[in-house]
Amino acid sequence: MSLKSLDPRINRLNLPDGEQPPMEPKAAFDQFETYEVFAQKRDNTPFTYAGPVHAPNADVAFLFAKEQYSRRSACSGLWVVQTRHIMVSPYANDDECIYDTFKVEIPEHTAWPLESYEVFHLKKRGKAHTHIGRVGATSYQEAYHKAKQAFAAQHPAVNMWVVKSKNVLQSAEEDRDMWLTLPEKKYREPAAYKVLDRIKSFKEKQQKALNK
Amino acid sequence: MYGGGNTFEAIKAEGLEEEDARKMAEFEGRIAQGEKIEPDDWMPRLYRQQLIRMIEQHAHSEIIGALPEGTWITRAPGFRRKLALMAKVQDEVGHAQLLYSAAETLGKSREEMLTDLINGKSKYSNVFNYPTYTWADSCIISWLIDAGAIVNQMANSKGSYGPYCRALERICAEEAFHLKYGHDSVVYMATGSSIQRQMVQEALNRWWSQIMTFFGPSDKLSVHTETLMRWKVKMASNDECRQQYLDMYVPKILELGLTIPDPLLKKNEDTGQWEYTEPDWDEFRRVINGDGPCNAERLGVRRMAEERGAWVRLALKNPTAKYVRPLA
């Protein structure tokens, strides 16, 4: 006996009917690694944290990110970073700045050349991390100190993320046309649905019928 | 947006007295000041458990809720409705992804959540255990079930857990069109031919009791509910949500000349509260525990997707990869 549904497509699946044995728990890591996505809404605005995706590699992560985070709203660029490549500071209270509350050892400056690191700030708990700038350093610790010197005074933050620039997969300038079709999909906007006139004329018709 | 805001099991709170008093005071102080909790913060076990359960059930409701609506995509009347419904269902599945990630930040992996869903260990919104007989049923879901979810979600987006708030903010922004689309599709039928009117009235009759159970049974203010409200996990009682919903949507339904299949439904002008026939909570409990018209089908379809997709996940699996929970 297979499961009966109102939907013929489900009937064609021939799903088993009746009680099923429970599904075995999966291995701790059955699926994909996580990536964090940053989106830029308009040219010359900072990249802002959009959210995570799960993917088997960076290219697929990019495709998922594009669907998940730039399908519905304006976008001019995307950055995708594997979660494990992001160094996270502790969180400060909203009335504090993380650079005042959190100390790391200043590393001996030994290795050259400098590598580029991207710095993201969380201005307030519950908001989203925003790209604040780039520093050159030879380690995450050094990047943290450089970020403190460069940004702490003008941009207080309750949390900061640092990631090596080379670990950020960035959308290419020539691929921007992938977002060009967004404005064509008006049926996804609330403004595309205007019901008031229809309701009004319906009510008038009913009123007329009553009056007769 | 399909669910959220309430969990369907009683709250089990043990060990609250074992929590570190100093950390607890700091935690509660932060919430009282209106600051958000972020994943690395200390939090009481009850807070973590209850949020995982709530966000997880919300996520499950999104992917399961996509089934009764998705089934109408191929049969939607006209190209415009098809496009809109496809976009809506895609949004809902995307919302599930956002929510699973938010729950993961609290320490439960996505695989565990999906396994618990399939094995019936964690629930989804009970309304999706009922079938959509006609196109009009799918319109009623898009309008009136989504509207119920929006009441919940708007409240929850002011909650205390940062990752859930961020996900809800995105979800609410995407949702704005769902409600309008749903309203438009119901208005179109209700102001149409007599056959269309009859179809939409019958669908409303079928769905009204599900709508009335959507926010869950009346929750007597227990100590635990009070604790969860103080922690801004639960933002409004089930009855408050239901009253707000009736205030907003009963007039919109009636102005279309539709009737609501509850002779006792009326607003008591003295108390300002809606009075109604108490929904059949015995049926609600029976169905949520597995004995509904579509429980087997919903979980069967979900399980098939999981089992038949296993080889894809295996083929793509990176053997050196390690699980890292999302950051925020």
mmCIF file of N, CA, C and O in Angstrom, chain B residues 1-88:
data_model
loop_
_atom_site.group_PDB
_atom_site.id
_atom_site.type_symbol
_atom_site.label_atom_id
_atom_site.label_comp_id
_atom_site.label_asym_id
_atom_site.label_seq_id
_atom_site.Cartn_x
_atom_site.Cartn_y
_atom_site.Cartn_z
ATOM 1 N N MET B 1 6.002 33.440 5.460
ATOM 2 C CA MET B 1 5.984 33.338 6.922
ATOM 3 C C MET B 1 4.802 32.498 7.354
ATOM 4 O O MET B 1 3.678 32.755 6.996
ATOM 5 N N TYR B 2 5.055 31.495 8.073
ATOM 6 C CA TYR B 2 3.983 30.569 8.377
ATOM 7 C C TYR B 2 3.774 30.343 9.856
ATOM 8 O O TYR B 2 2.740 29.872 10.255
ATOM 9 N N GLY B 3 4.781 30.514 10.669
ATOM 10 C CA GLY B 3 4.583 30.068 12.042
ATOM 11 C C GLY B 3 5.323 30.953 13.008
ATOM 12 O O GLY B 3 5.525 32.126 12.773
ATOM 13 N N GLY B 4 5.727 30.329 14.072
ATOM 14 C CA GLY B 4 6.573 31.057 14.997
ATOM 15 C C GLY B 4 5.811 31.616 16.177
ATOM 16 O O GLY B 4 4.615 31.827 16.133
ATOM 17 N N GLY B 5 6.542 31.838 17.238
ATOM 18 C CA GLY B 5 5.940 32.542 18.351
ATOM 19 C C GLY B 5 5.402 31.652 19.432
ATOM 20 O O GLY B 5 5.290 32.055 20.567
ATOM 21 N N ASN B 6 5.042 30.429 19.072
ATOM 22 C CA ASN B 6 4.629 29.570 20.167
ATOM 23 C C ASN B 6 5.167 28.168 19.933
ATOM 24 O O ASN B 6 5.405 27.757 18.821
ATOM 25 N N THR B 7 5.395 27.483 21.006
ATOM 26 C CA THR B 7 5.808 26.094 20.874
ATOM 27 C C THR B 7 4.608 25.260 21.276
ATOM 28 O O THR B 7 3.684 25.750 21.905
ATOM 29 N N PHE B 8 4.626 24.017 20.882
ATOM 30 C CA PHE B 8 3.418 23.228 21.030
ATOM 31 C C PHE B 8 3.529 22.199 22.145
ATOM 32 O O PHE B 8 2.725 21.329 22.276
ATOM 33 N N GLU B 9 4.552 22.301 22.926
ATOM 34 C CA GLU B 9 4.644 21.416 24.077
ATOM 35 C C GLU B 9 4.707 22.280 25.333
ATOM 36 O O GLU B 9 5.073 23.439 25.275
ATOM 37 N N ALA B 10 4.380 21.646 26.451
ATOM 38 C CA ALA B 10 4.476 22.360 27.714
ATOM 39 C C ALA B 10 5.937 22.705 27.980
ATOM 40 O O ALA B 10 6.849 21.989 27.555
ATOM 41 N N ILE B 11 6.149 23.811 28.658
ATOM 42 C CA ILE B 11 7.509 24.219 28.977
ATOM 43 C C ILE B 11 8.025 23.365 30.124
ATOM 44 O O ILE B 11 7.377 23.246 31.163
ATOM 45 N N LYS B 12 9.171 22.770 29.913
ATOM 46 C CA LYS B 12 9.765 21.995 31.003
ATOM 47 C C LYS B 12 10.934 22.806 31.540
ATOM 48 O O LYS B 12 11.882 23.062 30.815
ATOM 49 N N ALA B 13 10.829 23.221 32.752
ATOM 50 C CA ALA B 13 11.908 24.027 33.300
ATOM 51 C C ALA B 13 12.466 23.349 34.530
ATOM 52 O O ALA B 13 11.814 23.254 35.552
ATOM 53 N N GLU B 14 13.652 22.845 34.362
ATOM 54 C CA GLU B 14 14.304 22.254 35.523
ATOM 55 C C GLU B 14 15.653 22.923 35.684
ATOM 56 O O GLU B 14 16.252 23.367 34.722
ATOM 57 N N GLY B 15 16.098 22.965 36.894
ATOM 58 C CA GLY B 15 17.455 23.430 37.139
ATOM 59 C C GLY B 15 17.622 24.931 37.101
ATOM 60 O O GLY B 15 18.737 25.425 37.073
ATOM 61 N N LEU B 16 16.502 25.677 37.054
ATOM 62 C CA LEU B 16 16.647 27.130 37.046
ATOM 63 C C LEU B 16 17.403 27.612 38.289
ATOM 64 O O LEU B 16 18.194 28.543 38.233
ATOM 65 N N GLU B 17 17.142 26.926 39.408
ATOM 66 C CA GLU B 17 17.777 27.353 40.664
ATOM 67 C C GLU B 17 19.266 26.996 40.703
ATOM 68 O O GLU B 17 20.004 27.526 41.526
ATOM 69 N N GLU B 18 19.666 26.117 39.749
ATOM 70 C CA GLU B 18 21.097 25.758 39.743
ATOM 71 C C GLU B 18 21.948 26.768 38.966
ATOM 72 O O GLU B 18 23.166 26.669 38.939
ATOM 73 N N GLU B 19 21.277 27.719 38.272
ATOM 74 C CA GLU B 19 22.041 28.670 37.469
ATOM 75 C C GLU B 19 22.855 29.606 38.368
ATOM 76 O O GLU B 19 22.456 29.930 39.478
ATOM 77 N N ASP B 20 23.960 30.056 37.835
ATOM 78 C CA ASP B 20 24.853 30.986 38.526
ATOM 79 C C ASP B 20 24.138 32.325 38.757
ATOM 80 O O ASP B 20 23.754 33.004 37.801
ATOM 81 N N ALA B 21 23.966 32.685 40.018
ATOM 82 C CA ALA B 21 23.141 33.851 40.344
ATOM 83 C C ALA B 21 23.714 35.152 39.786
ATOM 84 O O ALA B 21 22.987 36.017 39.293
ATOM 85 N N ARG B 22 25.046 35.278 39.826
ATOM 86 C CA ARG B 22 25.659 36.523 39.356
ATOM 87 C C ARG B 22 25.481 36.662 37.837
ATOM 88 O O ARG B 22 25.108 37.713 37.320
ATOM 89 N N LYS B 23 25.734 35.549 37.135
ATOM 90 C CA LYS B 23 25.581 35.581 35.673
ATOM 91 C C LYS B 23 24.128 35.811 35.286
ATOM 92 O O LYS B 23 23.832 36.514 34.324
ATOM 93 N N MET B 24 23.246 35.202 36.057
ATOM 94 C CA MET B 24 21.816 35.364 35.787
ATOM 95 C C MET B 24 21.407 36.824 35.930
ATOM 96 O O MET B 24 20.664 37.355 35.097
ATOM 97 N N ALA B 25 21.925 37.478 36.968
ATOM 98 C CA ALA B 25 21.571 38.875 37.197
ATOM 99 C C ALA B 25 22.080 39.738 36.045
ATOM 100 O O ALA B 25 21.381 40.645 35.561
ATOM 101 N N GLU B 26 23.287 39.435 35.587
ATOM 102 C CA GLU B 26 23.863 40.200 34.474
ATOM 103 C C GLU B 26 23.026 40.006 33.202
ATOM 104 O O GLU B 26 22.708 40.952 32.481
ATOM 105 N N PHE B 27 22.658 38.736 32.971
ATOM 106 C CA PHE B 27 21.843 38.374 31.802
ATOM 107 C C PHE B 27 20.498 39.100 31.832
ATOM 108 O O PHE B 27 20.082 39.727 30.862
ATOM 109 N N GLU B 28 19.840 39.035 32.988
ATOM 110 C CA GLU B 28 18.520 39.662 33.086
ATOM 111 C C GLU B 28 18.630 41.186 33.018
ATOM 112 O O GLU B 28 17.757 41.841 32.443
ATOM 113 N N GLY B 29 19.730 41.718 33.556
ATOM 114 C CA GLY B 29 19.942 43.159 33.491
ATOM 115 C C GLY B 29 20.084 43.617 32.046
ATOM 116 O O GLY B 29 19.539 44.647 31.648
ATOM 117 N N ARG B 30 20.811 42.827 31.266
ATOM 118 C CA ARG B 30 21.016 43.181 29.857
ATOM 119 C C ARG B 30 19.674 43.245 29.128
ATOM 120 O O ARG B 30 19.393 44.191 28.396
ATOM 121 N N ILE B 31 18.837 42.236 29.361
ATOM 122 C CA ILE B 31 17.548 42.202 28.662
ATOM 123 C C ILE B 31 16.655 43.343 29.146
ATOM 124 O O ILE B 31 15.999 44.006 28.341
ATOM 125 N N ALA B 32 16.680 43.597 30.450
ATOM 126 C CA ALA B 32 15.839 44.677 30.983
ATOM 127 C C ALA B 32 16.215 46.023 30.377
ATOM 128 O O ALA B 32 15.369 46.894 30.183
ATOM 129 N N GLN B 33 17.507 46.187 30.036
ATOM 130 C CA GLN B 33 17.951 47.444 29.421
ATOM 131 C C GLN B 33 17.630 47.514 27.932
ATOM 132 O O GLN B 33 17.971 48.483 27.263
ATOM 133 N N GLY B 34 17.079 46.439 27.395
ATOM 134 C CA GLY B 34 16.765 46.419 25.968
ATOM 135 C C GLY B 34 17.931 45.997 25.095
ATOM 136 O O GLY B 34 17.867 46.123 23.880
ATOM 137 N N GLU B 35 19.011 45.495 25.708
ATOM 138 C CA GLU B 35 20.125 44.994 24.899
ATOM 139 C C GLU B 35 19.818 43.587 24.413
ATOM 140 O O GLU B 35 19.136 42.822 25.084
ATOM 141 N N LYS B 36 20.372 43.252 23.242
ATOM 142 C CA LYS B 36 20.152 41.915 22.689
ATOM 143 C C LYS B 36 21.199 40.942 23.233
ATOM 144 O O LYS B 36 22.320 41.328 23.568
ATOM 145 N N ILE B 37 20.815 39.676 23.265
ATOM 146 C CA ILE B 37 21.737 38.596 23.609
ATOM 147 C C ILE B 37 22.362 38.096 22.314
ATOM 148 O O ILE B 37 21.670 37.920 21.315
ATOM 149 N N GLU B 38 23.680 37.896 22.306
ATOM 150 C CA GLU B 38 24.350 37.363 21.116
ATOM 151 C C GLU B 38 24.884 35.951 21.438
ATOM 152 O O GLU B 38 25.004 35.586 22.613
ATOM 153 N N PRO B 39 25.182 35.158 20.400
ATOM 154 C CA PRO B 39 25.433 33.725 20.618
ATOM 155 C C PRO B 39 26.503 33.388 21.664
ATOM 156 O O PRO B 39 26.375 32.380 22.348
ATOM 157 N N ASP B 40 27.545 34.201 21.790
ATOM 158 C CA ASP B 40 28.617 33.834 22.712
ATOM 159 C C ASP B 40 28.325 34.217 24.159
ATOM 160 O O ASP B 40 29.083 33.878 25.055
ATOM 161 N N ASP B 41 27.250 34.938 24.395
ATOM 162 C CA ASP B 41 26.926 35.363 25.761
ATOM 163 C C ASP B 41 26.521 34.175 26.625
ATOM 164 O O ASP B 41 25.964 33.197 26.128
ATOM 165 N N TRP B 42 26.752 34.327 27.915
ATOM 166 C CA TRP B 42 26.203 33.349 28.843
ATOM 167 C C TRP B 42 24.685 33.450 28.800
ATOM 168 O O TRP B 42 24.126 34.539 28.700
ATOM 169 N N MET B 43 24.006 32.313 28.853
ATOM 170 C CA MET B 43 22.539 32.341 28.944
ATOM 171 C C MET B 43 22.060 31.151 29.754
ATOM 172 O O MET B 43 22.701 30.102 29.765
ATOM 173 N N PRO B 44 20.925 31.313 30.464
ATOM 174 C CA PRO B 44 20.398 30.179 31.243
ATOM 175 C C PRO B 44 19.987 29.042 30.309
ATOM 176 O O PRO B 44 19.618 29.293 29.158
ATOM 177 N N ARG B 45 20.032 27.839 30.844
ATOM 178 C CA ARG B 45 19.701 26.691 30.002
ATOM 179 C C ARG B 45 18.281 26.759 29.456
ATOM 180 O O ARG B 45 18.030 26.410 28.312
ATOM 181 N N LEU B 46 17.361 27.215 30.314
ATOM 182 C CA LEU B 46 15.956 27.295 29.876
ATOM 183 C C LEU B 46 15.808 28.242 28.683
ATOM 184 O O LEU B 46 15.044 27.983 27.755
ATOM 185 N N TYR B 47 16.551 29.342 28.703
ATOM 186 C CA TYR B 47 16.507 30.321 27.603
ATOM 187 C C TYR B 47 16.964 29.658 26.303
ATOM 188 O O TYR B 47 16.311 29.732 25.269
ATOM 189 N N ARG B 48 18.101 28.961 26.396
ATOM 190 C CA ARG B 48 18.651 28.304 25.216
ATOM 191 C C ARG B 48 17.684 27.248 24.676
ATOM 192 O O ARG B 48 17.343 27.245 23.495
ATOM 193 N N GLN B 49 17.219 26.375 25.567
ATOM 194 C CA GLN B 49 16.319 25.295 25.153
ATOM 195 C C GLN B 49 15.053 25.834 24.504
ATOM 196 O O GLN B 49 14.621 25.363 23.458
ATOM 197 N N GLN B 50 14.456 26.804 25.158
ATOM 198 C CA GLN B 50 13.172 27.307 24.695
ATOM 199 C C GLN B 50 13.328 28.011 23.348
ATOM 200 O O GLN B 50 12.489 27.868 22.470
ATOM 201 N N LEU B 51 14.431 28.755 23.184
ATOM 202 C CA LEU B 51 14.662 29.423 21.900
ATOM 203 C C LEU B 51 14.930 28.423 20.792
ATOM 204 O O LEU B 51 14.420 28.560 19.685
ATOM 205 N N ILE B 52 15.741 27.408 21.095
ATOM 206 C CA ILE B 52 16.004 26.391 20.069
ATOM 207 C C ILE B 52 14.677 25.799 19.624
ATOM 208 O O ILE B 52 14.385 25.708 18.426
ATOM 209 N N ARG B 53 13.839 25.432 20.611
ATOM 210 C CA ARG B 53 12.590 24.781 20.276
ATOM 211 C C ARG B 53 11.697 25.696 19.447
ATOM 212 O O ARG B 53 11.097 25.298 18.460
ATOM 213 N N MET B 54 11.642 26.956 19.853
ATOM 214 C CA MET B 54 10.768 27.896 19.171
ATOM 215 C C MET B 54 11.251 28.189 17.750
ATOM 216 O O MET B 54 10.470 28.149 16.792
ATOM 217 N N ILE B 55 12.542 28.445 17.593
ATOM 218 C CA ILE B 55 13.060 28.798 16.262
ATOM 219 C C ILE B 55 13.027 27.568 15.351
ATOM 220 O O ILE B 55 12.689 27.648 14.176
ATOM 221 N N GLU B 56 13.344 26.422 15.937
ATOM 222 C CA GLU B 56 13.326 25.181 15.155
ATOM 223 C C GLU B 56 11.914 24.892 14.643
ATOM 224 O O GLU B 56 11.716 24.574 13.467
ATOM 225 N N GLN B 57 10.913 25.017 15.519
ATOM 226 C CA GLN B 57 9.538 24.751 15.092
ATOM 227 C C GLN B 57 9.089 25.767 14.051
ATOM 228 O O GLN B 57 8.345 25.433 13.131
ATOM 229 N N HIS B 58 9.553 26.978 14.210
ATOM 230 C CA HIS B 58 9.237 28.002 13.208
ATOM 231 C C HIS B 58 9.837 27.598 11.853
ATOM 232 O O HIS B 58 9.167 27.646 10.821
ATOM 233 N N ALA B 59 11.089 27.133 11.870
ATOM 234 C CA ALA B 59 11.750 26.713 10.626
ATOM 235 C C ALA B 59 11.006 25.536 9.995
ATOM 236 O O ALA B 59 10.734 25.534 8.786
ATOM 237 N N HIS B 60 10.657 24.546 10.812
ATOM 238 C CA HIS B 60 9.919 23.389 10.287
ATOM 239 C C HIS B 60 8.601 23.846 9.649
ATOM 240 O O HIS B 60 8.204 23.347 8.598
ATOM 241 N N SER B 61 7.921 24.801 10.305
ATOM 242 C CA SER B 61 6.642 25.273 9.769
ATOM 243 C C SER B 61 6.827 25.895 8.386
ATOM 244 O O SER B 61 5.941 25.800 7.536
ATOM 245 N N GLU B 62 7.976 26.522 8.170
ATOM 246 C CA GLU B 62 8.222 27.135 6.856
ATOM 247 C C GLU B 62 8.372 26.079 5.760
ATOM 248 O O GLU B 62 7.755 26.182 4.710
ATOM 249 N N ILE B 63 9.188 25.052 6.011
ATOM 250 C CA ILE B 63 9.349 24.069 4.914
ATOM 251 C C ILE B 63 8.120 23.185 4.765
ATOM 252 O O ILE B 63 7.761 22.826 3.656
ATOM 253 N N ILE B 64 7.461 22.837 5.875
ATOM 254 C CA ILE B 64 6.269 21.998 5.737
ATOM 255 C C ILE B 64 5.119 22.829 5.150
ATOM 256 O O ILE B 64 4.363 22.357 4.306
ATOM 257 N N GLY B 65 5.019 24.089 5.563
ATOM 258 C CA GLY B 65 3.960 24.960 5.037
ATOM 259 C C GLY B 65 4.087 25.193 3.540
ATOM 260 O O GLY B 65 3.101 25.478 2.852
ATOM 261 N N ALA B 66 5.298 25.056 3.025
ATOM 262 C CA ALA B 66 5.489 25.237 1.582
ATOM 263 C C ALA B 66 4.826 24.100 0.793
ATOM 264 O O ALA B 66 4.545 24.249 -0.396
ATOM 265 N N LEU B 67 4.550 22.968 1.441
ATOM 266 C CA LEU B 67 3.984 21.829 0.708
ATOM 267 C C LEU B 67 2.525 22.046 0.266
ATOM 268 O O LEU B 67 2.234 21.899 -0.919
ATOM 269 N N PRO B 68 1.605 22.383 1.215
ATOM 270 C CA PRO B 68 0.224 22.563 0.758
ATOM 271 C C PRO B 68 0.053 23.725 -0.222
ATOM 272 O O PRO B 68 -0.846 23.693 -1.063
ATOM 273 N N GLU B 69 0.908 24.736 -0.145
ATOM 274 C CA GLU B 69 0.805 25.825 -1.122
ATOM 275 C C GLU B 69 1.519 25.470 -2.418
ATOM 276 O O GLU B 69 1.029 25.740 -3.509
ATOM 277 N N GLY B 70 2.682 24.850 -2.275
ATOM 278 C CA GLY B 70 3.482 24.517 -3.458
ATOM 279 C C GLY B 70 2.734 23.594 -4.403
ATOM 280 O O GLY B 70 2.899 23.660 -5.624
ATOM 281 N N THR B 71 1.881 22.768 -3.830
ATOM 282 C CA THR B 71 1.147 21.824 -4.656
ATOM 283 C C THR B 71 0.231 22.540 -5.656
ATOM 284 O O THR B 71 -0.165 21.972 -6.666
ATOM 285 N N TRP B 72 -0.077 23.817 -5.396
ATOM 286 C CA TRP B 72 -0.968 24.556 -6.308
ATOM 287 C C TRP B 72 -0.232 25.348 -7.371
ATOM 288 O O TRP B 72 -0.869 25.972 -8.225
ATOM 289 N N ILE B 73 1.085 25.334 -7.375
ATOM 290 C CA ILE B 73 1.818 26.145 -8.362
ATOM 291 C C ILE B 73 1.445 25.735 -9.782
ATOM 292 O O ILE B 73 1.116 26.571 -10.618
ATOM 293 N N THR B 74 1.470 24.437 -10.047
ATOM 294 C CA THR B 74 1.199 23.995 -11.428
ATOM 295 C C THR B 74 -0.241 24.275 -11.841
ATOM 296 O O THR B 74 -0.542 24.341 -13.022
ATOM 297 N N ARG B 75 -1.123 24.400 -10.849
ATOM 298 C CA ARG B 75 -2.534 24.572 -11.182
ATOM 299 C C ARG B 75 -3.040 25.982 -10.876
ATOM 300 O O ARG B 75 -4.244 26.224 -10.885
ATOM 301 N N ALA B 76 -2.128 26.895 -10.586
ATOM 302 C CA ALA B 76 -2.541 28.276 -10.294
ATOM 303 C C ALA B 76 -3.188 28.877 -11.531
ATOM 304 O O ALA B 76 -2.727 28.637 -12.643
ATOM 305 N N PRO B 77 -4.288 29.653 -11.349
ATOM 306 C CA PRO B 77 -4.987 30.189 -12.518
ATOM 307 C C PRO B 77 -4.240 31.363 -13.138
ATOM 308 O O PRO B 77 -4.308 32.480 -12.645
ATOM 309 N N GLY B 78 -3.515 31.107 -14.187
ATOM 310 C CA GLY B 78 -2.864 32.197 -14.918
ATOM 311 C C GLY B 78 -1.398 32.369 -14.564
ATOM 312 O O GLY B 78 -0.941 31.975 -13.494
ATOM 313 N N PHE B 79 -0.702 32.974 -15.492
ATOM 314 C CA PHE B 79 0.749 33.097 -15.383
ATOM 315 C C PHE B 79 1.150 33.996 -14.218
ATOM 316 O O PHE B 79 2.105 33.726 -13.493
ATOM 317 N N ARG B 80 0.402 35.073 -14.014
ATOM 318 C CA ARG B 80 0.752 36.026 -12.978
ATOM 319 C C ARG B 80 0.668 35.373 -11.598
ATOM 320 O O ARG B 80 1.558 35.527 -10.765
ATOM 321 N N ARG B 81 -0.405 34.633 -11.369
ATOM 322 C CA ARG B 81 -0.559 33.949 -10.082
ATOM 323 C C ARG B 81 0.522 32.890 -9.890
ATOM 324 O O ARG B 81 1.018 32.686 -8.788
ATOM 325 N N LYS B 82 0.863 32.203 -10.964
ATOM 326 C CA LYS B 82 1.920 31.183 -10.880
ATOM 327 C C LYS B 82 3.244 31.802 -10.448
ATOM 328 O O LYS B 82 3.925 31.297 -9.567
ATOM 329 N N LEU B 83 3.603 32.908 -11.128
ATOM 330 C CA LEU B 83 4.861 33.582 -10.799
ATOM 331 C C LEU B 83 4.883 33.997 -9.336
ATOM 332 O O LEU B 83 5.853 33.774 -8.621
ATOM 333 N N ALA B 84 3.775 34.589 -8.899
ATOM 334 C CA ALA B 84 3.727 35.101 -7.536
ATOM 335 C C ALA B 84 3.794 33.956 -6.529
ATOM 336 O O ALA B 84 4.540 34.020 -5.543
ATOM 337 N N LEU B 85 3.052 32.892 -6.802
ATOM 338 C CA LEU B 85 3.025 31.779 -5.851
ATOM 339 C C LEU B 85 4.391 31.090 -5.794
ATOM 340 O O LEU B 85 4.864 30.707 -4.728
ATOM 341 N N MET B 86 5.021 30.971 -6.957
ATOM 342 C CA MET B 86 6.369 30.381 -6.974
ATOM 343 C C MET B 86 7.318 31.210 -6.131
ATOM 344 O O MET B 86 8.087 30.679 -5.332
ATOM 345 N N ALA B 87 7.244 32.535 -6.315
ATOM 346 C CA ALA B 87 8.139 33.415 -5.555
ATOM 347 C C ALA B 87 7.846 33.305 -4.067
ATOM 348 O O ALA B 87 8.754 33.282 -3.241
ATOM 349 N N LYS B 88 6.574 33.193 -3.712
ATOM 350 C CA LYS B 88 6.200 33.112 -2.306
ATOM 351 C C LYS B 88 6.727 31.815 -1.683
ATOM 352 O O LYS B 88 7.347 31.833 -0.622
#
